[in-house]
């Protein structure tokens, strides 16, 4: 039975990597075990605390109407109460953005905004792939993907709806 | 078994051996496959591709036999994260939704690796759809960090004077069956490289998903400049932030990989042209004249002392070696993770409308209504983390919320990006920062936090580089007293990846 025995030249790799970056003729200390020169180092030795935002908007309550609206838009469900708590936590975190002063700042949609990106010509290059693509689907008929009728809305009662409706519970 | 030792070499060294016929491509491939079996319990791979690997290796061998030696990665085993499409090979994104999906095409980066002679040995594990920072949220089970996992390994150093120190570094398994997480979401890829099953691996980085696991697993992890590497075939998470990432044990190996995969791709309209195809790092790099910035805000409350110590040591080392090191300020850093918490779900809500069960993937029948069919399919195919992001995204995009959240996040994004621009304008060439707040976390602690909290804490030092689209690399620098890797991050100007 073969023992899972690895020879990891880890420190050797570490040094090869560092030496790819640093000319070693200048280095006299044993870098992995040298003591830090805290007094004159440029690295801050104490944590820099992020500024605290005082005027946050009030906490958003997730009510039944919102839950049903989001589930309809997303066509996924919250699953359980944790899902609702998760959303509330996400909104709370996002609220911290609202206090940042962005007056006069344009939204940045892409980091490549400063250049003209190439657009492809409207030409078919890949040929007829219908057979391969249809093979990926579970329900097909001849050259068609099959779906049930599209004009019937779907809604389903969930356990957490009742809890929200009652207004109580520590959601 | 000599084959196993070759797996620890750099690509340059093993390529020489392949060219000299000291070892054949097939032997190297078999050694890699054997190593896969040895570390199988750590679960780096979702799908193993031994037959395809051997076929590629045979082709490689024939090329070497004919004396053709011009492909940069000929015969080199590589791994691919399971959110890159690979023709004929299941591509699952770690999700039930794509469990049965077999793409009809390969991602551009995969094709470029194959054209360079690389031998793909498998698809690696990830947090479902790339959402997570531990590789613990995959449908197919978690990946475990090789350090202190119970798999035996030794530390080597070319100089014998370190033997005494090396023997004192712990490498035994943790008590009670606990283990360290690999980090995520590209944990499987980081693990594949760290455990020697491959020389290189592809990952994807949207908020730190390549640098985070690199830091925990002790390998080099590069997130290139946005646009440098084609995203065609990378299953989208956040189109404006996603970047294919590269893993390797040696910086030179990662540079070679970058030269292979980078470059304009007409099939990705967000890819730009570059001239890195012949990238060769200098043999004797020097730091003279280099200005290194230390952004003070990256010393977060709660950062472990050993990380701060290593950061300090390396900064001082760089200063002693000829670089100018100065403290800088990037005041919007603290908003980066919050900005991400809005932009990510918004783009996800949009991107994930494609998962309906109609054209591919998981499908749950509902004969009466298309809407019902979509809802059943999506609810059963996607995990709670994914669903949570879709719902949050749709909340932020509601007409009454869009300006307050989505637009505001886009504006804050610009402020974060301008923090970088100002630093570069002041003369700084590179920023040196930590990658994560601590070394790898024990699973017993990690599982107590929900996914959202985990990513909010673990992505704190990595996220801003994605916002600004600038290149960033995680480099292991040391091992701590627990025997875990400690890494630091270098961030550069957009397009200046070779730096």
XYZ file of C-alpha atoms in Angstrom:
670
model
C 0.000 0.000 0.000
C 1.615 3.184 -1.085
C 1.974 5.807 1.567
C 0.925 9.240 0.455
C 4.321 10.800 0.843
C 5.032 14.107 -0.776
C 8.280 15.881 -1.011
C 7.332 19.514 -0.996
C 10.298 21.719 -1.624
C 8.261 24.508 -0.182
C 10.909 26.771 1.245
C 13.021 26.195 -1.826
C 10.123 27.466 -3.900
C 9.603 30.379 -1.585
C 13.191 31.449 -2.107
C 13.121 30.944 -5.835
C 10.058 33.139 -5.950
C 11.525 35.876 -3.801
C 14.756 35.746 -5.705
C 12.824 36.252 -8.907
C 11.906 39.600 -7.406
C 14.900 40.656 -5.362
C 18.574 40.864 -6.254
C 20.093 38.803 -3.494
C 23.523 40.341 -3.543
C 22.100 43.204 -1.515
C 20.538 41.007 1.130
C 22.566 39.962 4.116
C 19.879 38.863 6.557
C 18.058 35.496 6.619
C 14.739 36.862 5.410
C 12.399 34.175 6.703
C 13.551 34.614 10.249
C 14.783 38.194 10.512
C 13.164 40.404 13.108
C 11.132 43.313 11.880
C 12.526 46.787 12.303
C 9.307 48.111 13.706
C 10.578 51.504 14.733
C 11.410 52.748 11.277
C 9.226 50.535 9.082
C 6.834 52.125 6.609
C 4.228 49.490 7.400
C 1.702 50.776 9.956
C 2.129 48.652 13.072
C -1.328 49.418 14.384
C -4.650 48.854 12.662
C -6.130 51.793 10.803
C -9.772 51.842 11.766
C -12.279 52.532 9.012
C -14.330 55.666 9.576
C -17.666 55.072 11.241
C -20.780 56.279 9.474
C -23.243 57.855 11.858
C -26.168 58.808 9.626
C -27.214 55.465 8.216
C -30.720 55.164 6.807
C -33.252 53.263 8.935
C -33.139 49.463 8.714
C -35.330 48.136 5.932
C -38.086 45.744 6.934
C -38.690 42.886 4.579
C -42.448 42.456 4.358
C -44.674 39.936 2.597
C -45.290 42.166 -0.390
C -41.570 42.611 -1.009
C -40.912 38.916 -0.610
C -43.537 37.963 -3.170
C -42.424 40.666 -5.577
C -38.791 39.583 -5.432
C -39.650 35.925 -5.759
C -41.681 36.680 -8.859
C -38.916 38.750 -10.412
C -36.209 36.243 -9.538
C -38.100 32.995 -10.004
C -36.187 31.607 -7.032
C -37.510 31.345 -3.505
C -36.198 32.511 -0.167
C -36.434 28.894 1.052
C -36.834 29.752 4.726
C -36.516 32.477 7.349
C -32.724 32.510 7.005
C -33.221 33.671 3.446
C -35.140 36.691 4.687
C -32.517 37.476 7.326
C -29.867 37.170 4.655
C -31.600 39.804 2.536
C -31.996 42.164 5.454
C -28.304 41.803 6.275
C -27.405 42.461 2.632
C -29.506 45.628 2.636
C -27.971 46.798 5.921
C -24.498 46.388 4.522
C -25.419 48.165 1.293
C -26.897 51.060 3.291
C -23.376 51.971 4.391
C -22.716 53.077 0.834
C -25.392 55.733 0.963
C -23.381 57.975 3.241
C -20.425 58.239 0.860
C -20.374 61.618 -0.832
C -20.559 60.965 -4.549
C -21.624 64.381 -5.718
C -20.333 65.074 -9.191
C -18.989 61.537 -9.546
C -19.920 59.641 -12.686
C -20.847 55.958 -12.370
C -18.039 53.650 -13.486
C -19.540 50.858 -15.540
C -16.345 49.314 -16.806
C -12.650 49.899 -16.181
C -12.136 49.874 -19.947
C -14.181 53.056 -20.441
C -11.145 54.958 -21.670
C -10.768 52.998 -24.884
C -12.775 51.887 -27.873
C -13.405 48.157 -27.741
C -13.643 46.150 -30.955
C -17.071 44.970 -32.055
C -17.424 41.810 -34.081
C -18.945 41.831 -37.543
C -22.406 40.295 -37.748
C -21.165 37.158 -39.464
C -21.693 33.484 -38.733
C -18.396 31.693 -38.219
C -19.334 28.521 -36.442
C -21.596 26.916 -39.006
C -24.688 24.883 -38.200
C -24.464 23.630 -34.621
C -28.151 22.896 -34.134
C -27.639 19.192 -33.485
C -24.944 19.713 -30.852
C -26.901 22.458 -29.134
C -30.179 20.549 -29.079
C -28.288 17.640 -27.571
C -27.580 19.762 -24.503
C -31.267 20.172 -23.702
C -33.453 17.733 -21.818
C -36.683 18.278 -23.713
C -36.652 18.828 -27.440
C -38.882 17.991 -30.361
C -37.322 17.961 -33.840
C -35.579 21.334 -34.021
C -37.413 22.884 -31.096
C -36.742 23.349 -27.413
C -39.962 22.415 -25.593
C -41.484 24.535 -22.835
C -44.885 24.549 -21.157
C -47.346 27.392 -21.914
C -45.875 30.789 -21.090
C -48.869 32.847 -20.177
C -49.743 31.176 -16.909
C -48.420 32.905 -13.822
C -47.054 30.798 -11.077
C -47.281 31.355 -7.375
C -46.982 29.038 -4.458
C -47.723 29.408 -0.798
C -44.634 29.306 1.377
C -44.373 28.753 5.111
C -42.638 32.032 5.732
C -45.429 33.996 4.017
C -47.713 33.237 6.881
C -45.143 34.346 9.398
C -44.583 37.635 7.588
C -48.268 38.251 7.223
C -48.800 37.925 10.931
C -46.171 40.633 11.364
C -44.690 39.011 14.460
C -41.713 36.611 14.665
C -38.146 37.752 14.869
C -37.565 37.910 11.164
C 9.299 6.505 -7.712
C 11.311 9.092 -9.626
C 8.278 10.427 -11.456
C 6.934 11.982 -8.288
C 10.020 14.128 -7.754
C 9.661 15.735 -11.144
C 6.311 17.161 -10.092
C 8.078 19.572 -7.727
C 10.235 21.155 -10.397
C 9.718 24.432 -12.196
C 8.427 24.331 -15.758
C 11.761 25.456 -17.092
C 13.541 22.546 -15.393
C 11.006 19.879 -16.254
C 10.837 21.121 -19.848
C 14.601 20.685 -20.142
C 14.238 17.127 -18.930
C 11.453 16.506 -21.439
C 13.557 17.939 -24.248
C 16.551 15.854 -23.224
C 14.283 12.786 -23.089
C 15.278 12.151 -19.461
C 11.578 11.795 -18.841
C 8.778 11.420 -21.370
C 5.539 13.379 -21.507
C 3.583 10.228 -20.789
C 5.695 9.420 -17.730
C 5.175 12.933 -16.421
C 1.441 12.672 -17.076
C 1.226 9.350 -15.281
C 3.132 10.748 -12.317
C 0.632 13.607 -12.139
C -2.316 11.215 -12.332
C -0.760 9.063 -9.626
C -0.346 12.132 -7.431
C -4.050 12.852 -7.967
C -4.863 9.509 -6.398
C -2.507 10.152 -3.507
C -4.314 13.377 -2.552
C -7.817 12.357 -3.615
C -9.179 12.704 -0.089
C -8.425 16.434 -0.200
C -10.767 16.662 -3.197
C -9.076 19.132 -5.531
C -10.882 17.763 -8.584
C -14.544 17.413 -9.485
C -13.803 15.653 -12.757
C -10.670 13.683 -13.564
C -9.722 13.383 -17.223
C -7.025 10.684 -17.288
C -7.809 9.342 -20.767
C -7.774 12.771 -22.380
C -4.645 13.616 -20.435
C -2.804 10.534 -21.661
C -3.921 11.247 -25.222
C -2.530 14.786 -25.018
C 0.624 13.484 -23.407
C 1.131 11.016 -26.230
C 0.810 13.787 -28.814
C 3.302 15.806 -26.816
C 5.689 12.885 -26.678
C 5.506 12.466 -30.447
C 6.390 16.137 -30.865
C 9.434 15.768 -28.632
C 10.397 12.578 -30.487
C 10.293 14.484 -33.771
C 12.500 17.148 -32.238
C 9.771 19.815 -32.200
C 10.485 21.894 -29.125
C 8.755 25.189 -29.701
C 5.582 24.872 -27.602
C 6.057 26.644 -24.244
C 3.964 24.220 -22.165
C 4.450 20.998 -24.109
C 3.614 18.037 -21.891
C 2.969 20.111 -18.772
C 0.025 18.882 -16.646
C -2.429 21.696 -15.859
C -5.785 21.900 -14.086
C -8.828 23.965 -15.038
C -11.383 25.409 -12.618
C -14.781 23.924 -13.267
C -16.351 27.184 -14.403
C -14.368 27.237 -17.647
C -16.089 25.471 -20.523
C -14.177 22.451 -21.800
C -15.556 20.797 -24.881
C -16.778 17.283 -24.183
C -15.867 17.469 -20.502
C -18.579 18.140 -17.893
C -18.469 21.736 -16.670
C -20.520 22.001 -13.505
C -19.571 25.232 -11.701
C -19.950 23.101 -8.586
C -23.719 23.285 -8.961
C -26.658 20.966 -9.452
C -27.836 23.369 -12.151
C -24.961 22.387 -14.445
C -24.229 18.942 -13.114
C -25.118 17.329 -16.432
C -23.838 20.112 -18.689
C -21.246 19.122 -21.275
C -20.173 22.161 -23.299
C -19.855 22.004 -27.060
C -16.924 24.393 -27.011
C -13.847 25.215 -24.959
C -12.993 28.525 -23.370
C -10.402 30.559 -25.236
C -7.898 30.294 -22.393
C -8.311 26.503 -22.382
C -7.744 26.322 -26.123
C -4.664 28.507 -25.859
C -3.228 26.283 -23.130
C -3.883 23.202 -25.242
C -2.306 24.795 -28.298
C 0.766 25.454 -26.190
C 0.985 21.736 -25.457
C -0.489 21.677 -21.965
C -1.990 18.419 -20.720
C -5.309 18.946 -18.946
C -5.715 16.407 -16.143
C -8.999 17.504 -14.613
C -11.575 20.151 -13.613
C -11.118 21.556 -10.161
C -13.517 22.179 -7.315
C -14.957 25.599 -6.507
C -17.588 27.254 -4.357
C -20.839 26.977 -6.291
C -20.684 29.382 -9.234
C -17.656 31.048 -7.699
C -19.582 32.415 -4.758
C -17.592 31.909 -1.626
C -14.145 32.152 -0.115
C -13.541 28.670 1.225
C -14.397 26.114 -1.470
C -16.737 24.667 1.130
C -19.930 25.535 -0.737
C -19.666 23.173 -3.665
C -22.405 20.657 -4.422
C -19.693 18.037 -4.695
C -18.200 18.536 -1.261
C -15.431 20.749 0.137
C -11.752 20.832 -0.757
C -9.269 20.563 2.094
C -6.009 22.404 2.448
C -3.035 20.081 2.143
C -1.230 21.737 5.042
C -1.836 19.826 8.281
C -4.237 17.544 6.458
C -2.731 14.226 7.395
C -1.112 13.807 4.002
C 2.608 13.436 4.623
C 5.031 15.978 3.242
C 8.530 17.232 3.907
C 10.069 20.626 3.691
C 13.229 20.974 1.672
C 15.704 23.746 1.320
C 18.777 23.751 -0.897
C 20.883 24.930 2.001
C 21.317 22.400 4.792
C 21.697 25.118 7.417
C 17.926 25.425 7.608
C 17.383 21.733 8.397
C 17.124 22.399 12.090
C 14.489 25.086 11.642
C 12.584 23.043 9.068
C 12.306 20.037 11.333
C 10.534 22.169 13.907
C 7.773 23.322 11.577
C 4.645 21.286 12.322
C 3.182 19.214 9.509
C 1.026 16.727 11.365
C -2.734 16.445 11.013
C -5.011 18.529 13.201
C -6.868 16.952 16.101
C -10.495 15.753 15.909
C -10.418 15.385 12.147
C -10.449 19.155 11.719
C -8.781 20.617 8.661
C -7.839 23.947 7.150
C -9.882 25.402 4.315
C -8.234 25.959 0.971
C -9.784 29.386 0.590
C -11.929 30.174 -2.431
C -13.580 30.213 -4.677
C -10.774 28.677 -6.789
C -9.686 26.427 -3.919
C -9.492 23.279 -6.016
C -7.073 24.896 -8.447
C -4.850 26.261 -5.689
C -4.845 22.846 -4.063
C -4.060 21.067 -7.337
C -0.913 23.149 -7.707
C 0.049 23.081 -4.034
C -0.245 19.296 -3.867
C 1.844 18.774 -6.978
C -0.873 17.241 -9.147
C -0.247 19.941 -11.748
C 2.301 22.636 -12.478
C -0.267 25.277 -13.336
C -3.962 25.840 -12.867
C -6.639 28.162 -14.195
C -8.916 29.915 -11.755
C -11.166 32.952 -11.809
C -10.953 36.054 -9.655
C -13.917 38.366 -9.109
C -13.323 39.553 -5.561
C -10.180 37.661 -4.643
C -11.084 34.136 -5.679
C -7.580 33.371 -6.965
C -5.477 35.310 -4.492
C -7.364 34.138 -1.411
C -6.765 30.394 -1.958
C -3.217 31.110 -3.183
C -2.542 32.735 0.146
C -3.964 29.839 2.161
C -2.337 27.131 0.048
C 1.042 28.796 -0.356
C 1.223 29.134 -4.124
C 1.587 32.055 -6.521
C -1.782 33.395 -7.655
C -2.065 36.103 -10.294
C -5.112 38.145 -11.155
C -4.153 39.840 -14.451
C -5.379 43.261 -15.547
C -9.024 43.209 -16.571
C -9.208 42.688 -20.317
C -5.780 41.138 -20.715
C -7.045 37.573 -20.650
C -10.151 36.540 -22.569
C -13.274 35.621 -20.641
C -14.859 33.763 -23.530
C -15.945 30.426 -22.110
C -15.588 31.505 -18.495
C -19.073 31.092 -17.090
C -20.042 34.592 -16.036
C -20.392 35.707 -12.485
C -19.872 39.484 -12.620
C -18.921 40.535 -16.138
C -17.343 43.815 -15.123
C -15.101 42.244 -12.468
C -14.391 38.622 -13.547
C -10.844 37.842 -14.639
C -9.314 34.425 -15.405
C -6.563 33.850 -12.870
C -3.348 31.841 -12.940
C -1.818 29.546 -10.331
C 1.699 28.128 -10.185
C 4.426 27.280 -7.707
C 6.963 29.566 -9.371
C 6.583 33.152 -10.505
C 8.345 32.293 -13.772
C 5.839 29.515 -14.457
C 2.939 31.910 -13.987
C 4.621 34.391 -16.324
C 4.908 31.698 -18.981
C 1.247 30.850 -18.523
C 0.325 34.528 -18.876
C 2.226 34.777 -22.129
C 0.230 31.810 -23.428
C -3.282 32.859 -22.424
C -3.198 36.647 -22.785
C -4.017 38.594 -25.906
C -6.943 39.967 -27.841
C -9.818 37.594 -28.446
C -12.407 38.616 -31.043
C -14.941 36.479 -29.189
C -14.651 38.575 -25.998
C -15.532 42.199 -26.578
C -13.989 43.151 -23.249
C -10.594 41.765 -24.161
C -7.797 44.084 -25.218
C -4.691 43.479 -27.238
C -1.356 43.088 -25.508
C 2.161 42.119 -26.415
C 2.905 39.637 -23.674
C 3.227 36.652 -25.962
C 6.993 36.564 -25.539
C 7.060 37.555 -21.922
C 10.330 36.676 -20.225
C 11.046 37.865 -16.723
C 14.512 39.321 -16.161
C 17.076 36.783 -14.974
C 18.420 39.144 -12.320
C 15.644 41.443 -11.267
C 16.605 44.486 -9.279
C 14.568 46.808 -7.114
C 16.646 49.916 -7.791
C 14.499 52.906 -8.546
C 11.287 51.052 -7.775
C 8.835 52.929 -5.594
C 6.740 50.662 -3.391
C 3.612 52.030 -1.733
C 2.211 50.713 1.537
C -1.485 51.643 1.767
C -2.104 52.240 5.444
C -5.788 51.313 5.256
C -4.860 47.708 4.451
C -3.899 47.163 8.072
C -7.410 46.147 9.072
C -8.536 45.717 12.657
C -8.372 42.021 13.429
C -5.450 41.333 11.096
C -3.214 38.681 12.607
C 0.129 39.816 13.982
C 2.105 37.300 11.941
C 0.728 38.787 8.713
C 1.632 42.316 9.806
C 5.099 41.083 10.781
C 5.714 39.480 7.405
C 4.398 42.593 5.654
C 6.817 44.670 7.682
C 9.760 42.329 7.099
C 9.276 42.254 3.349
C 8.770 46.018 3.130
C 11.980 46.546 5.079
C 13.748 43.942 2.972
C 12.708 45.730 -0.197
C 13.938 49.004 1.207
C 17.281 47.466 2.092
C 17.496 46.058 -1.410
C 17.287 49.363 -3.191
C 13.602 50.208 -3.466
C 12.004 53.329 -2.113
C 9.192 52.407 0.251
C 6.597 54.925 1.305
C 3.292 54.904 3.114
C 0.291 55.968 1.031
C -3.379 56.415 1.726
C -6.306 54.926 -0.171
C -9.249 56.354 1.730
C -12.040 54.497 -0.071
C -10.639 51.040 0.609
C -13.175 50.388 3.336
C -16.035 50.811 0.844
C -14.735 48.304 -1.634
C -16.287 45.256 -0.051
C -19.593 47.088 0.421
C -19.567 48.220 -3.171
C -18.926 44.617 -4.177
C -21.824 43.456 -2.033
C -24.100 45.514 -4.292
C -22.497 45.192 -7.735
C -22.014 41.443 -7.479
C -25.652 40.532 -6.739
C -26.911 43.015 -9.352
C -24.889 41.478 -12.157
C -25.627 38.000 -10.848
C -29.370 38.684 -10.874
C -29.020 39.565 -14.531
C -26.577 36.846 -15.579
C -28.419 34.062 -13.858
C -31.641 34.612 -15.751
C -30.070 32.247 -18.273
C -30.560 29.249 -16.008
C -34.024 28.089 -16.966
C -33.563 24.443 -17.803
C -34.637 25.036 -21.396
C -31.434 24.890 -23.402
C -29.106 23.015 -21.075
C -28.559 21.960 -17.512
C -30.879 20.871 -14.767
C -34.605 20.863 -15.445
C -37.606 20.136 -13.266
C -40.813 19.383 -15.112
C -43.954 21.424 -14.632
C -46.359 20.764 -17.448
C -48.791 23.567 -16.721
C -46.688 26.699 -16.762
C -43.341 27.845 -18.107
C -42.948 30.192 -15.199
C -43.501 27.321 -12.787
C -40.978 25.184 -14.650
C -38.386 27.957 -14.398
C -39.114 28.470 -10.698
C -38.886 24.773 -9.812
C -35.733 24.318 -11.873
C -33.971 27.316 -10.406
C -35.042 26.658 -6.860
C -33.796 23.104 -6.903
C -30.725 23.687 -9.048
C -29.155 26.613 -7.227
C -27.975 26.656 -3.622
C -29.010 29.204 -0.999
C -25.955 31.394 -1.476
C -26.699 31.784 -5.182
C -30.395 32.329 -4.616
C -29.665 34.884 -1.938
C -27.550 36.912 -4.337
C -30.162 36.803 -7.084
C -32.828 38.037 -4.687
C -30.603 40.757 -3.232
C -29.594 41.837 -6.715
C -33.177 42.173 -7.819
C -33.887 44.186 -4.676
C -31.090 46.657 -5.449
C -32.293 46.905 -9.049
C -35.928 47.701 -8.223
C -36.904 50.983 -9.801
C -37.166 52.737 -6.446
C -33.791 51.355 -5.294
C -31.658 51.472 -8.402
C -30.272 54.921 -7.936
C -29.731 54.556 -4.223
C -27.864 51.274 -4.428
C -26.744 50.256 -7.899
C -25.901 53.696 -9.286
C -24.345 54.739 -6.001
C -22.185 51.603 -6.001
C -20.999 52.428 -9.515
C -20.015 55.904 -8.360
C -18.175 54.567 -5.333
C -16.439 52.181 -7.697
C -15.014 55.173 -9.510
C -13.797 56.647 -6.235
C -12.026 53.373 -5.416
C -10.468 53.300 -8.861
C -9.357 56.908 -8.457
C -7.607 55.999 -5.196
C -5.362 53.796 -7.336
C -4.924 56.421 -10.069
C -3.820 58.990 -7.522
C -1.286 56.613 -6.029
C 0.206 55.811 -9.439
C 0.249 59.506 -10.310
C 2.292 60.195 -7.182
C 5.065 58.007 -8.578
C 4.379 54.698 -6.914
C 5.070 51.647 -9.119
C 3.746 48.825 -6.965
C 1.694 48.451 -3.818
C 2.634 45.885 -1.189
C -0.240 44.648 0.947
C -1.423 41.551 2.789
C -3.754 39.167 0.932
C -5.942 37.929 3.757
C -6.447 38.873 7.390
C -4.901 35.644 8.611
C -3.452 32.355 7.474
C -5.785 29.514 6.508
C -8.781 29.103 8.777
C -9.841 25.873 10.419
C -13.017 24.380 9.009
C -14.464 24.137 12.527
C -14.352 27.957 12.740
C -15.117 28.644 9.124
C -18.397 26.742 9.076
C -19.782 28.836 11.918
C -19.894 31.893 9.716
C -22.366 32.278 6.894
C -21.080 32.714 3.364
C -21.761 36.460 3.292
C -19.784 37.172 6.440
C -16.943 34.949 5.279
C -16.513 36.753 1.973
C -16.898 40.150 3.616
C -13.966 39.447 5.905
C -11.765 37.336 3.673
C -11.990 39.479 0.536
C -11.179 42.752 2.285
C -7.636 43.103 0.953
C -8.272 41.628 -2.452
C -11.525 43.206 -3.609
C -10.341 46.716 -4.443
C -8.003 45.458 -7.164
C -11.011 43.939 -8.941
C -12.944 47.209 -8.674
C -10.163 49.062 -10.425
C -9.290 46.227 -12.794
C -5.626 46.405 -11.853
C -3.309 43.379 -11.771
C -2.532 41.808 -8.419
C -0.516 38.786 -7.385
C -0.391 36.777 -4.175
C 3.089 35.482 -3.340
C 3.917 33.118 -0.485
C 6.675 34.461 1.709
C 6.871 32.299 4.771
C 5.415 29.602 6.985
C 3.969 30.426 10.368
C 4.355 28.578 13.641
C 1.422 26.319 12.767
C 3.136 25.325 9.546
C 0.777 27.327 7.361
C 1.767 29.542 4.430
C 1.829 33.320 4.831
C 1.487 35.369 1.667
C 1.626 38.978 0.567
C 0.123 40.816 -2.365
C 1.644 43.099 -4.953
C -0.715 45.343 -6.900
C 0.307 47.141 -10.068
C -0.961 49.601 -12.614
C -3.436 48.429 -15.218
C -1.548 46.767 -18.058
C 1.728 46.607 -16.181
C 1.423 42.918 -15.324
C 5.062 42.024 -16.036
C 6.104 44.462 -13.325
